[in-house]
PDB file of C-alpha atoms in Angstrom:
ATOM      1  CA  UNK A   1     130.811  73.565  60.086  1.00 69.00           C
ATOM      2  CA  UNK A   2     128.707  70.411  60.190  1.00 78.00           C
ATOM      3  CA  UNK A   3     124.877  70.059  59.558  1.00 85.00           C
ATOM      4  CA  UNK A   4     123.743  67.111  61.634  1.00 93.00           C
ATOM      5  CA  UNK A   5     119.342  66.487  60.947  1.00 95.00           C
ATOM      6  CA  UNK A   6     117.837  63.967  63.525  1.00 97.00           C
ATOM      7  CA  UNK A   7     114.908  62.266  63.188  1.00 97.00           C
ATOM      8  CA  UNK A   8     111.707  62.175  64.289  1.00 98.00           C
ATOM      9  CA  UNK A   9     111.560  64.920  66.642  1.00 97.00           C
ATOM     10  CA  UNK A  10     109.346  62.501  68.758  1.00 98.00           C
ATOM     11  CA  UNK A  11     108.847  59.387  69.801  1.00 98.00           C
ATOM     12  CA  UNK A  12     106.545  57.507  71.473  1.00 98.00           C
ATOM     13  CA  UNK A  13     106.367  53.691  71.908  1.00 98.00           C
ATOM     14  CA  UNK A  14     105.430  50.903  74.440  1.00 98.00           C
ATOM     15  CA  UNK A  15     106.737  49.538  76.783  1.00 98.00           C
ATOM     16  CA  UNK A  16     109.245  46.643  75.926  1.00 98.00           C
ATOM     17  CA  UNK A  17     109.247  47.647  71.965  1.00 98.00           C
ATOM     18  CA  UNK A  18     112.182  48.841  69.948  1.00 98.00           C
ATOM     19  CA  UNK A  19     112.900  52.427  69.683  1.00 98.00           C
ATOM     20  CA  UNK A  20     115.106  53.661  66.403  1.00 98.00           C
ATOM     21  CA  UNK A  21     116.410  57.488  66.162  1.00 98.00           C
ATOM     22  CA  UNK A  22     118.082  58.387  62.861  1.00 98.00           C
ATOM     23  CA  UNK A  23     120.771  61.519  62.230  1.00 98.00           C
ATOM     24  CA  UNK A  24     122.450  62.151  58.829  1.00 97.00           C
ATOM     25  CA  UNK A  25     125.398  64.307  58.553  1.00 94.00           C
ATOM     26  CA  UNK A  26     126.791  66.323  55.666  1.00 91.00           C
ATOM     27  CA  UNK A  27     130.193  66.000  56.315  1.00 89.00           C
ATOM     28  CA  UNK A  28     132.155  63.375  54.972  1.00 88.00           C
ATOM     29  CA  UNK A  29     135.372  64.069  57.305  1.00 88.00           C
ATOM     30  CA  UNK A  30     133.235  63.428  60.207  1.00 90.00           C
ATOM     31  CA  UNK A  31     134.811  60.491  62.142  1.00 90.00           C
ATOM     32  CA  UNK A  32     133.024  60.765  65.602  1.00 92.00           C
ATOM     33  CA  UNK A  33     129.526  60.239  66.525  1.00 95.00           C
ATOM     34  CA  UNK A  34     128.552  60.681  70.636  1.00 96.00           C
ATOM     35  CA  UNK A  35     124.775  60.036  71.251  1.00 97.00           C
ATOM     36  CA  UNK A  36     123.507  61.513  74.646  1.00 97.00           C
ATOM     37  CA  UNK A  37     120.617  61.598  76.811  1.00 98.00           C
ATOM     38  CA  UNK A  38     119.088  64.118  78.505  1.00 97.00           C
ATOM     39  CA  UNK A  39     116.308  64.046  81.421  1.00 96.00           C
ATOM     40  CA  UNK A  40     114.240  66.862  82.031  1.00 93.00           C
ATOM     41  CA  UNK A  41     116.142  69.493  84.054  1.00 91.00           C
ATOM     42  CA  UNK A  42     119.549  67.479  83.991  1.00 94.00           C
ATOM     43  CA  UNK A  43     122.892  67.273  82.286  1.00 95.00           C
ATOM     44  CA  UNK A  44     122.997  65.629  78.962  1.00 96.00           C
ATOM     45  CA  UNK A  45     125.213  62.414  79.043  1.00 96.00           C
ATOM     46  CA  UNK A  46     126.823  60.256  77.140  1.00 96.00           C
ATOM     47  CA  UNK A  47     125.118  56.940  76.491  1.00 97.00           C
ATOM     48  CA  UNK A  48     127.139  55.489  73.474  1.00 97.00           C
ATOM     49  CA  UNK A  49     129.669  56.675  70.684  1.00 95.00           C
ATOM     50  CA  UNK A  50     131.314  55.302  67.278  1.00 94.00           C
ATOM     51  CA  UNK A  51     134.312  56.125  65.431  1.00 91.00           C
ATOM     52  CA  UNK A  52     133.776  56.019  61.682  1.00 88.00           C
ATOM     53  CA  UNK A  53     136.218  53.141  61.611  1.00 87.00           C
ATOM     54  CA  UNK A  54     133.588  51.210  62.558  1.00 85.00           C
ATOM     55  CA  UNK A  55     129.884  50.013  61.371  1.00 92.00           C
ATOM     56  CA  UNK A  56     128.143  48.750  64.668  1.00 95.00           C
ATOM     57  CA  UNK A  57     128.384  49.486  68.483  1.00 95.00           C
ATOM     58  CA  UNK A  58     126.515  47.591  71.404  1.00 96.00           C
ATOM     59  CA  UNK A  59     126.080  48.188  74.780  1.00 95.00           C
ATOM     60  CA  UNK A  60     123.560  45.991  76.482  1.00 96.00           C
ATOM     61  CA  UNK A  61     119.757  47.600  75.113  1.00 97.00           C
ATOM     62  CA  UNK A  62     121.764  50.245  73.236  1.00 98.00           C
ATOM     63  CA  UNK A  63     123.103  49.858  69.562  1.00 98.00           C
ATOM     64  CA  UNK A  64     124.642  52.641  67.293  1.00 98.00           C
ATOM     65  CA  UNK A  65     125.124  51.591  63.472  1.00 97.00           C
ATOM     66  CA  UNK A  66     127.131  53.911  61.417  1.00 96.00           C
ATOM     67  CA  UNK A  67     127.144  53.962  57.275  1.00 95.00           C
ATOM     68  CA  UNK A  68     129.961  56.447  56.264  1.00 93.00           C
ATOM     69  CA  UNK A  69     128.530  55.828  52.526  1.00 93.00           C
ATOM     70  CA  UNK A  70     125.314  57.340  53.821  1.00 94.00           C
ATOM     71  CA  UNK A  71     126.118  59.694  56.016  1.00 94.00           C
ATOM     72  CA  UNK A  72     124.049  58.250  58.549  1.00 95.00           C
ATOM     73  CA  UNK A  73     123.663  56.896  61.681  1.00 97.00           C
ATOM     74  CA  UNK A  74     120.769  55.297  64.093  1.00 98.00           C
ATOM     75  CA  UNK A  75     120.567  55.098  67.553  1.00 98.00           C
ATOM     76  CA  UNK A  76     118.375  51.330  68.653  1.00 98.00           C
ATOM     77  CA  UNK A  77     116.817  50.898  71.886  1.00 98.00           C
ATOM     78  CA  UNK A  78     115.595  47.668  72.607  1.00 98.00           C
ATOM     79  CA  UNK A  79     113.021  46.492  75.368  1.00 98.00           C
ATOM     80  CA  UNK A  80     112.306  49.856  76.159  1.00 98.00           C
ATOM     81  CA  UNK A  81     111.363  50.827  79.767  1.00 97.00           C
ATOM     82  CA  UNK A  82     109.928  54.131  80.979  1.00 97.00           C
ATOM     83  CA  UNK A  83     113.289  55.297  82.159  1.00 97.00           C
ATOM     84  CA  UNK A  84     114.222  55.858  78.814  1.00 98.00           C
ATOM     85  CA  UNK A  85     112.304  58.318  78.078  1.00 98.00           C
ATOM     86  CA  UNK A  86     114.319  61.253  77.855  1.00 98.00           C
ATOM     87  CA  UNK A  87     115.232  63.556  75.409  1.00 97.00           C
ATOM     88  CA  UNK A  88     118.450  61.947  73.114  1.00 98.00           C
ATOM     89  CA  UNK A  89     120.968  63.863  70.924  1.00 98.00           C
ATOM     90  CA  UNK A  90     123.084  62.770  68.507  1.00 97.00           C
ATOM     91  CA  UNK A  91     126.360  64.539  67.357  1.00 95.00           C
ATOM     92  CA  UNK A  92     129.157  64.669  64.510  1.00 93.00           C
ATOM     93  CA  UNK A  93     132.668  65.577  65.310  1.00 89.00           C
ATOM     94  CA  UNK A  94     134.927  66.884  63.010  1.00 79.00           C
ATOM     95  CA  UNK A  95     138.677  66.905  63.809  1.00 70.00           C
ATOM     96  CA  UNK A  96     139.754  69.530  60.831  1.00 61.00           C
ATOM     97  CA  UNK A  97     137.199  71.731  63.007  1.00 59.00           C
ATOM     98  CA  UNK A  98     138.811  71.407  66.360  1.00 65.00           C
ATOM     99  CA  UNK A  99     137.035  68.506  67.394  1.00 73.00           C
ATOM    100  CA  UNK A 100     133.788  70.517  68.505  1.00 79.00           C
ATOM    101  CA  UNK A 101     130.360  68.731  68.711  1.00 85.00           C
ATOM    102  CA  UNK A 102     127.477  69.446  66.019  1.00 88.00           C
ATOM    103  CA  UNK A 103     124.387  68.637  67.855  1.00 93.00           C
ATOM    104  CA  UNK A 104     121.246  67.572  65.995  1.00 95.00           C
ATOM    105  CA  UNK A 105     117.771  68.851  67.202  1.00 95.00           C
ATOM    106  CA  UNK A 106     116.992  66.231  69.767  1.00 97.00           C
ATOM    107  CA  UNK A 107     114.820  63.824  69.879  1.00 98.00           C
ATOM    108  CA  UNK A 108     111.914  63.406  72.810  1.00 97.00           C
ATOM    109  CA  UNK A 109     111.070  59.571  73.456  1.00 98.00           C
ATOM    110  CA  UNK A 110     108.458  58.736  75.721  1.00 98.00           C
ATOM    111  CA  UNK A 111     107.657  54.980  76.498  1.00 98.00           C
ATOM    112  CA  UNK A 112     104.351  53.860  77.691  1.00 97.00           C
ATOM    113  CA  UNK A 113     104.174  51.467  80.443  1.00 95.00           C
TER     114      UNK A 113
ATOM    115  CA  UNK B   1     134.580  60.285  83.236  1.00 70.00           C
ATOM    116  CA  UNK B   2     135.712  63.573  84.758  1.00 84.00           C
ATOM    117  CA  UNK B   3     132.903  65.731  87.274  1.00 94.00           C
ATOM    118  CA  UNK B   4     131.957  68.956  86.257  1.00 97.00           C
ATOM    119  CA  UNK B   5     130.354  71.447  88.865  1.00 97.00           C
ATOM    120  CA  UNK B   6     129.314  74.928  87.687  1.00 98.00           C
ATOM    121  CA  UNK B   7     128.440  78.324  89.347  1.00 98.00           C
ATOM    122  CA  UNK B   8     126.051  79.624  90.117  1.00 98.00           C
ATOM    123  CA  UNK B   9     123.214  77.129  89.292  1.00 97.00           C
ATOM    124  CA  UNK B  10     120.659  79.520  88.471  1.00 97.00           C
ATOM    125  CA  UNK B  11     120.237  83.640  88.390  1.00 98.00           C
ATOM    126  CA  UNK B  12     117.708  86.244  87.747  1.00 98.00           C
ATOM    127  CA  UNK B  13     118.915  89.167  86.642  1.00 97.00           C
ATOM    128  CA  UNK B  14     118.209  92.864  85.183  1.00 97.00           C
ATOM    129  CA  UNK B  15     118.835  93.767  82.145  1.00 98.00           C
ATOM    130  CA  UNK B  16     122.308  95.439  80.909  1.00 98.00           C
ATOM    131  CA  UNK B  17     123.923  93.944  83.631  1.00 98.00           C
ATOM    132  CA  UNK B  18     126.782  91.229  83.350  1.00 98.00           C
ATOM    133  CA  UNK B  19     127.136  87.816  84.799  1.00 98.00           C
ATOM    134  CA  UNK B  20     130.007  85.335  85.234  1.00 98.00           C
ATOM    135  CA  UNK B  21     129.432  81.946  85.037  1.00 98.00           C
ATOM    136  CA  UNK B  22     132.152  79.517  86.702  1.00 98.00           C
ATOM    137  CA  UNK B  23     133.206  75.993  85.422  1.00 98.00           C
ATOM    138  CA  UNK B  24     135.128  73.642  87.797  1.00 98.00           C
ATOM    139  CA  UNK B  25     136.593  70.166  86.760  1.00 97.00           C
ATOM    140  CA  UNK B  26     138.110  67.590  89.167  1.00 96.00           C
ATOM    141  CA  UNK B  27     140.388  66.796  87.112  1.00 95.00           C
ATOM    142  CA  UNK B  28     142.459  68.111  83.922  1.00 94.00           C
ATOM    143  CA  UNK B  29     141.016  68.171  80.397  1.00 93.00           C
ATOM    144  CA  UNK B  30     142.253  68.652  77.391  1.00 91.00           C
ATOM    145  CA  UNK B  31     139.473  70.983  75.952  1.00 91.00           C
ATOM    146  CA  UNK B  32     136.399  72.656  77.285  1.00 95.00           C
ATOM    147  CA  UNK B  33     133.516  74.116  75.954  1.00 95.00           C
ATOM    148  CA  UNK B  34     130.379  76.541  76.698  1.00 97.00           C
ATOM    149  CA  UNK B  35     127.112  75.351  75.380  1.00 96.00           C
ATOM    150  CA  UNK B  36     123.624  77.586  75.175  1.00 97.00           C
ATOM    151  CA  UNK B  37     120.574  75.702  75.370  1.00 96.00           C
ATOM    152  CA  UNK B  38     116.725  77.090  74.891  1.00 93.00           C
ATOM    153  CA  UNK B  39     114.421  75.098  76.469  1.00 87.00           C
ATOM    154  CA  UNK B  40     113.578  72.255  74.599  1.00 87.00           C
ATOM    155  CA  UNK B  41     116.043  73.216  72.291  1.00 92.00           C
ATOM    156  CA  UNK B  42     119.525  71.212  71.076  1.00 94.00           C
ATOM    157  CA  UNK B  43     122.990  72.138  72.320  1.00 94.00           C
ATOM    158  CA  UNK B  44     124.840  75.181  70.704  1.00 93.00           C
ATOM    159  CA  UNK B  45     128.182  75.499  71.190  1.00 92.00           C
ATOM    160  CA  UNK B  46     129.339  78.958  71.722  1.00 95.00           C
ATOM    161  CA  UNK B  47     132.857  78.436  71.855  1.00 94.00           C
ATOM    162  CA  UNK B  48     135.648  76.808  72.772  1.00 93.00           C
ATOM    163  CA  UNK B  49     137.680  77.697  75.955  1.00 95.00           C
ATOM    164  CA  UNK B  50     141.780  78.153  74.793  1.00 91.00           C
ATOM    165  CA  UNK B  51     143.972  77.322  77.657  1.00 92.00           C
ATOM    166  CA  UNK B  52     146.269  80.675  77.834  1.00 86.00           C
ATOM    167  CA  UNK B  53     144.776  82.298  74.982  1.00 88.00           C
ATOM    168  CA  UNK B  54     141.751  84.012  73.130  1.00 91.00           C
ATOM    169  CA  UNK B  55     138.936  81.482  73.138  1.00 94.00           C
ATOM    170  CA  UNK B  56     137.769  80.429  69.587  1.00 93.00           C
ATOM    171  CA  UNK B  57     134.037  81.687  69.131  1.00 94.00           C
ATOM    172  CA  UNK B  58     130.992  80.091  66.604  1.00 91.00           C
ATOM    173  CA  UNK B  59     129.300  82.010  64.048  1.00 90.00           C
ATOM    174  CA  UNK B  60     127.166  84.866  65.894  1.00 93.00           C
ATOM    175  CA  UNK B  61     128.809  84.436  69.372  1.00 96.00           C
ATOM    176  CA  UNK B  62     131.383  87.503  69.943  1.00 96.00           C
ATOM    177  CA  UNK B  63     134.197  87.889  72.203  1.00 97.00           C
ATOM    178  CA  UNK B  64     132.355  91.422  73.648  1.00 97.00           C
ATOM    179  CA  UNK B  65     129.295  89.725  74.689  1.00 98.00           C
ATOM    180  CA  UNK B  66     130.483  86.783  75.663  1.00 98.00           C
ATOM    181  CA  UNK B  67     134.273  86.689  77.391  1.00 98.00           C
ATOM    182  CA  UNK B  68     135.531  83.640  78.100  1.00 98.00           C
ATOM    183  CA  UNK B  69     138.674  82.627  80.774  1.00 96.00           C
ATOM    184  CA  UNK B  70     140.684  79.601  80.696  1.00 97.00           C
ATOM    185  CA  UNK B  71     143.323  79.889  83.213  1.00 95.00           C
ATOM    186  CA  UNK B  72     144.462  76.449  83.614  1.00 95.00           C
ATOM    187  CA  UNK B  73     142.966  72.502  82.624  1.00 95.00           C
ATOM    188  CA  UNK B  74     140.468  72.520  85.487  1.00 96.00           C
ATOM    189  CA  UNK B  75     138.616  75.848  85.021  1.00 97.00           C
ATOM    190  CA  UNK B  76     136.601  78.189  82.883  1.00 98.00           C
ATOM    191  CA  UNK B  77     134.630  81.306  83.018  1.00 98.00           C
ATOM    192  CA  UNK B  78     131.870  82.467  80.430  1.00 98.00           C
ATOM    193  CA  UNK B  79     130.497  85.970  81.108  1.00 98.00           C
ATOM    194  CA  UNK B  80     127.319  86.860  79.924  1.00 98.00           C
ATOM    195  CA  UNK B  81     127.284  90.808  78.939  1.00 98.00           C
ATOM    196  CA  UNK B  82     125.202  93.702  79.051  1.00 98.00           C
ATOM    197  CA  UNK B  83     122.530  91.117  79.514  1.00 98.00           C
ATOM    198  CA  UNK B  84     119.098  91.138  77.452  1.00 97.00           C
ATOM    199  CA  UNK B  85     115.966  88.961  77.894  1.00 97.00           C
ATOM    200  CA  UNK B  86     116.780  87.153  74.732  1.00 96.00           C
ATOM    201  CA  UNK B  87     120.019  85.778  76.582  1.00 97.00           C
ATOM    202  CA  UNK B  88     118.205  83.799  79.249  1.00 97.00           C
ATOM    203  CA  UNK B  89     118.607  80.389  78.330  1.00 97.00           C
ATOM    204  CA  UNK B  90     120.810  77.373  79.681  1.00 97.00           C
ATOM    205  CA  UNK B  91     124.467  78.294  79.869  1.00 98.00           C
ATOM    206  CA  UNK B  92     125.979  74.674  79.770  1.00 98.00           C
ATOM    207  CA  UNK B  93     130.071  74.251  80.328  1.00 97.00           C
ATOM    208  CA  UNK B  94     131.707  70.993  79.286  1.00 96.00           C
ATOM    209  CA  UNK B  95     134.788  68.980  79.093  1.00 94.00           C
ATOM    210  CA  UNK B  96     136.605  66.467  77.227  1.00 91.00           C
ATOM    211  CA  UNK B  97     139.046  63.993  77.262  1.00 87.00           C
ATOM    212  CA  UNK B  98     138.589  60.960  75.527  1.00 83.00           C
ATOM    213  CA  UNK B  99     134.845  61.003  75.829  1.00 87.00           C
ATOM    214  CA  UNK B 100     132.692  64.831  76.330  1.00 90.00           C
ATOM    215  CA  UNK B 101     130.728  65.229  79.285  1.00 94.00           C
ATOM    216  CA  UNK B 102     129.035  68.026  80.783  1.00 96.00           C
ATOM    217  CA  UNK B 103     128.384  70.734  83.960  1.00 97.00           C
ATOM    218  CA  UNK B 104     124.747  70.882  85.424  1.00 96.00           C
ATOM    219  CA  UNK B 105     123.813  73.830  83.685  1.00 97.00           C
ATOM    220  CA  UNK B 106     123.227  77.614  84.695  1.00 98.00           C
ATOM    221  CA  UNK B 107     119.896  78.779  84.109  1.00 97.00           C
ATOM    222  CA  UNK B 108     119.328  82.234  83.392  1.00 98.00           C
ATOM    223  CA  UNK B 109     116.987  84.682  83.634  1.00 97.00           C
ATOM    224  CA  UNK B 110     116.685  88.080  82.342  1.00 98.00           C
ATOM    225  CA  UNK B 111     114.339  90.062  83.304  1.00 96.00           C
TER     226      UNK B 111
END
C-alpha cells in the first residue's frame, strides 16, 4: 500500500496568521490527495482535494499545492480563526489499489484568539 | 455530497460477545468503506465493502473477526466479533462517489 507521513503532529498559531501542514507520500502512482478536518467528537470531512494533474488548488482561506516530483503536498490556511482548529488529515489515493484512502497521522491545530 | 447515518451510535459491551454495526446512505455509492479510529489516532481502513461479494480486507483485519455485508449501494454492515477490550475504538463507515465522505462514527466499548 501507500505510506503517507504528515507533518507536524501539532500546531499552534494566532489568530489571523498562516497555518502550513505538510504530507509526503511514497507512491509515485498516487493521483488523488483529499485533505479533511475533523472536530473533536465529529465526522471527519472533506475540506479540499487535488488530482495529480494539477499543482495548486484554492478555495477561499484554503490552498492545497501538490509537487508530484516531490512527493509532497501542503495544506495553507490563511487568516486563521479559532474555528479552525481541529484536527486535519491528509490522504493519498491510489487507483491500482482500489482507490482506498491512506491516511497520514493527523495533524492537531489550535489557533489562539 | 451523499448523508451517511450509522447504527448504533455508541455501545458498551462484554467481552466475547459480537456486535453489528449498520451503515445507511441516502443515496447510491459506488464504494464504501469501514474505518477504525483510536482516539486521537488517524483513520485505518479495514476494508472495503464489495457490493454482492466477499469484502476486500487490509493487512491484519480478517474476514472471522470482522464480517462485513453489502447488500445493495445504500447499505453496509461491519460486525465486530468475539469482542475484546483492545477492539473498542471508533468504528467509522464511509462512502464515495466522486468525493469520500463519512458516517458519524460508532463508539465502542469493551469492557
Amino acid at each position: 500500500g501507500e505510506n503517507v507521513e504528515q507533518h507536524p503532529s501539532t500546531l499552534s498559531v494566532q489568530e489571523g496568521d498562516s497555518a502550513v501542514i505538510k504530507c509526503t507520500y511514497s507512491d509515485s502512482a498516487s493521483n488523488y490527495f483529499p485533505w479533511y478536518k475533523q472536530e473533536l467528537g465529529k465526522r471527519p470531512q472533506l475540506i479540499i482535494d487535488i488530482r495529480s494533474n494539477v499543482g495548486e488548488k484554492k478555495d477561499q482561506r484554503i490552498a492545497v499545492t501538490l509537487n508530484k516530483t516531490a512527493k509532497h503536498f501542503s495544506l495553507h490556511i490563511t487568516e486563521t480563526q479559532p474555528e479552525d482548529s481541529a484536527v486535519y488529515f491528509c490522504a493519498a489515493s491510489i487507483k491500482r489499489f482500489g482507490n482506498q484512502f491512506y491516511f497520514g497521522t493527523g495533524t492537531s491545530l489550535t489557533v489562539i484568539p | 455530497s451523499a448523508v451517511i447515518s450509522q447504527k448504533p451510535s455508541r455501545d458498551i459491551c462484554q467481552r466475547g460477545t459480537s456486535l453489528t454495526i449498520q451503515c445507511q446512505v441516502d443515496s447510491q455509492v459506488t464504494m464504501m468503506f469501514w474505518y477504525r479510529q483510536q482516539p486521537g489516532q488517524s483513520l485505518t481502513l479495514i476494508a472495503t465493502a464489495n457490493q454482492g461479494s466477499e469484502a476486500t480486507y487490509e493487512s491484519g483485519f480478517v474476514i472471522d473477526k470482522f464480517p462485513i455485508s453489502r447488500p445493495n449501494l445504500t447499505f453496509s454492515t461491519l460486525t465486530v466479533s468475539n469482542m475484546s477490550p483492545e477492539d473498542s475504538s471508533i468504528y467509522l463507515c464511509s462512502g464515495r462517489n466522486n468525493e469520500q465522505f463519512f458516517g458519524p462514527g460508532t463508539r465502542l466499548t469493551v469492557l
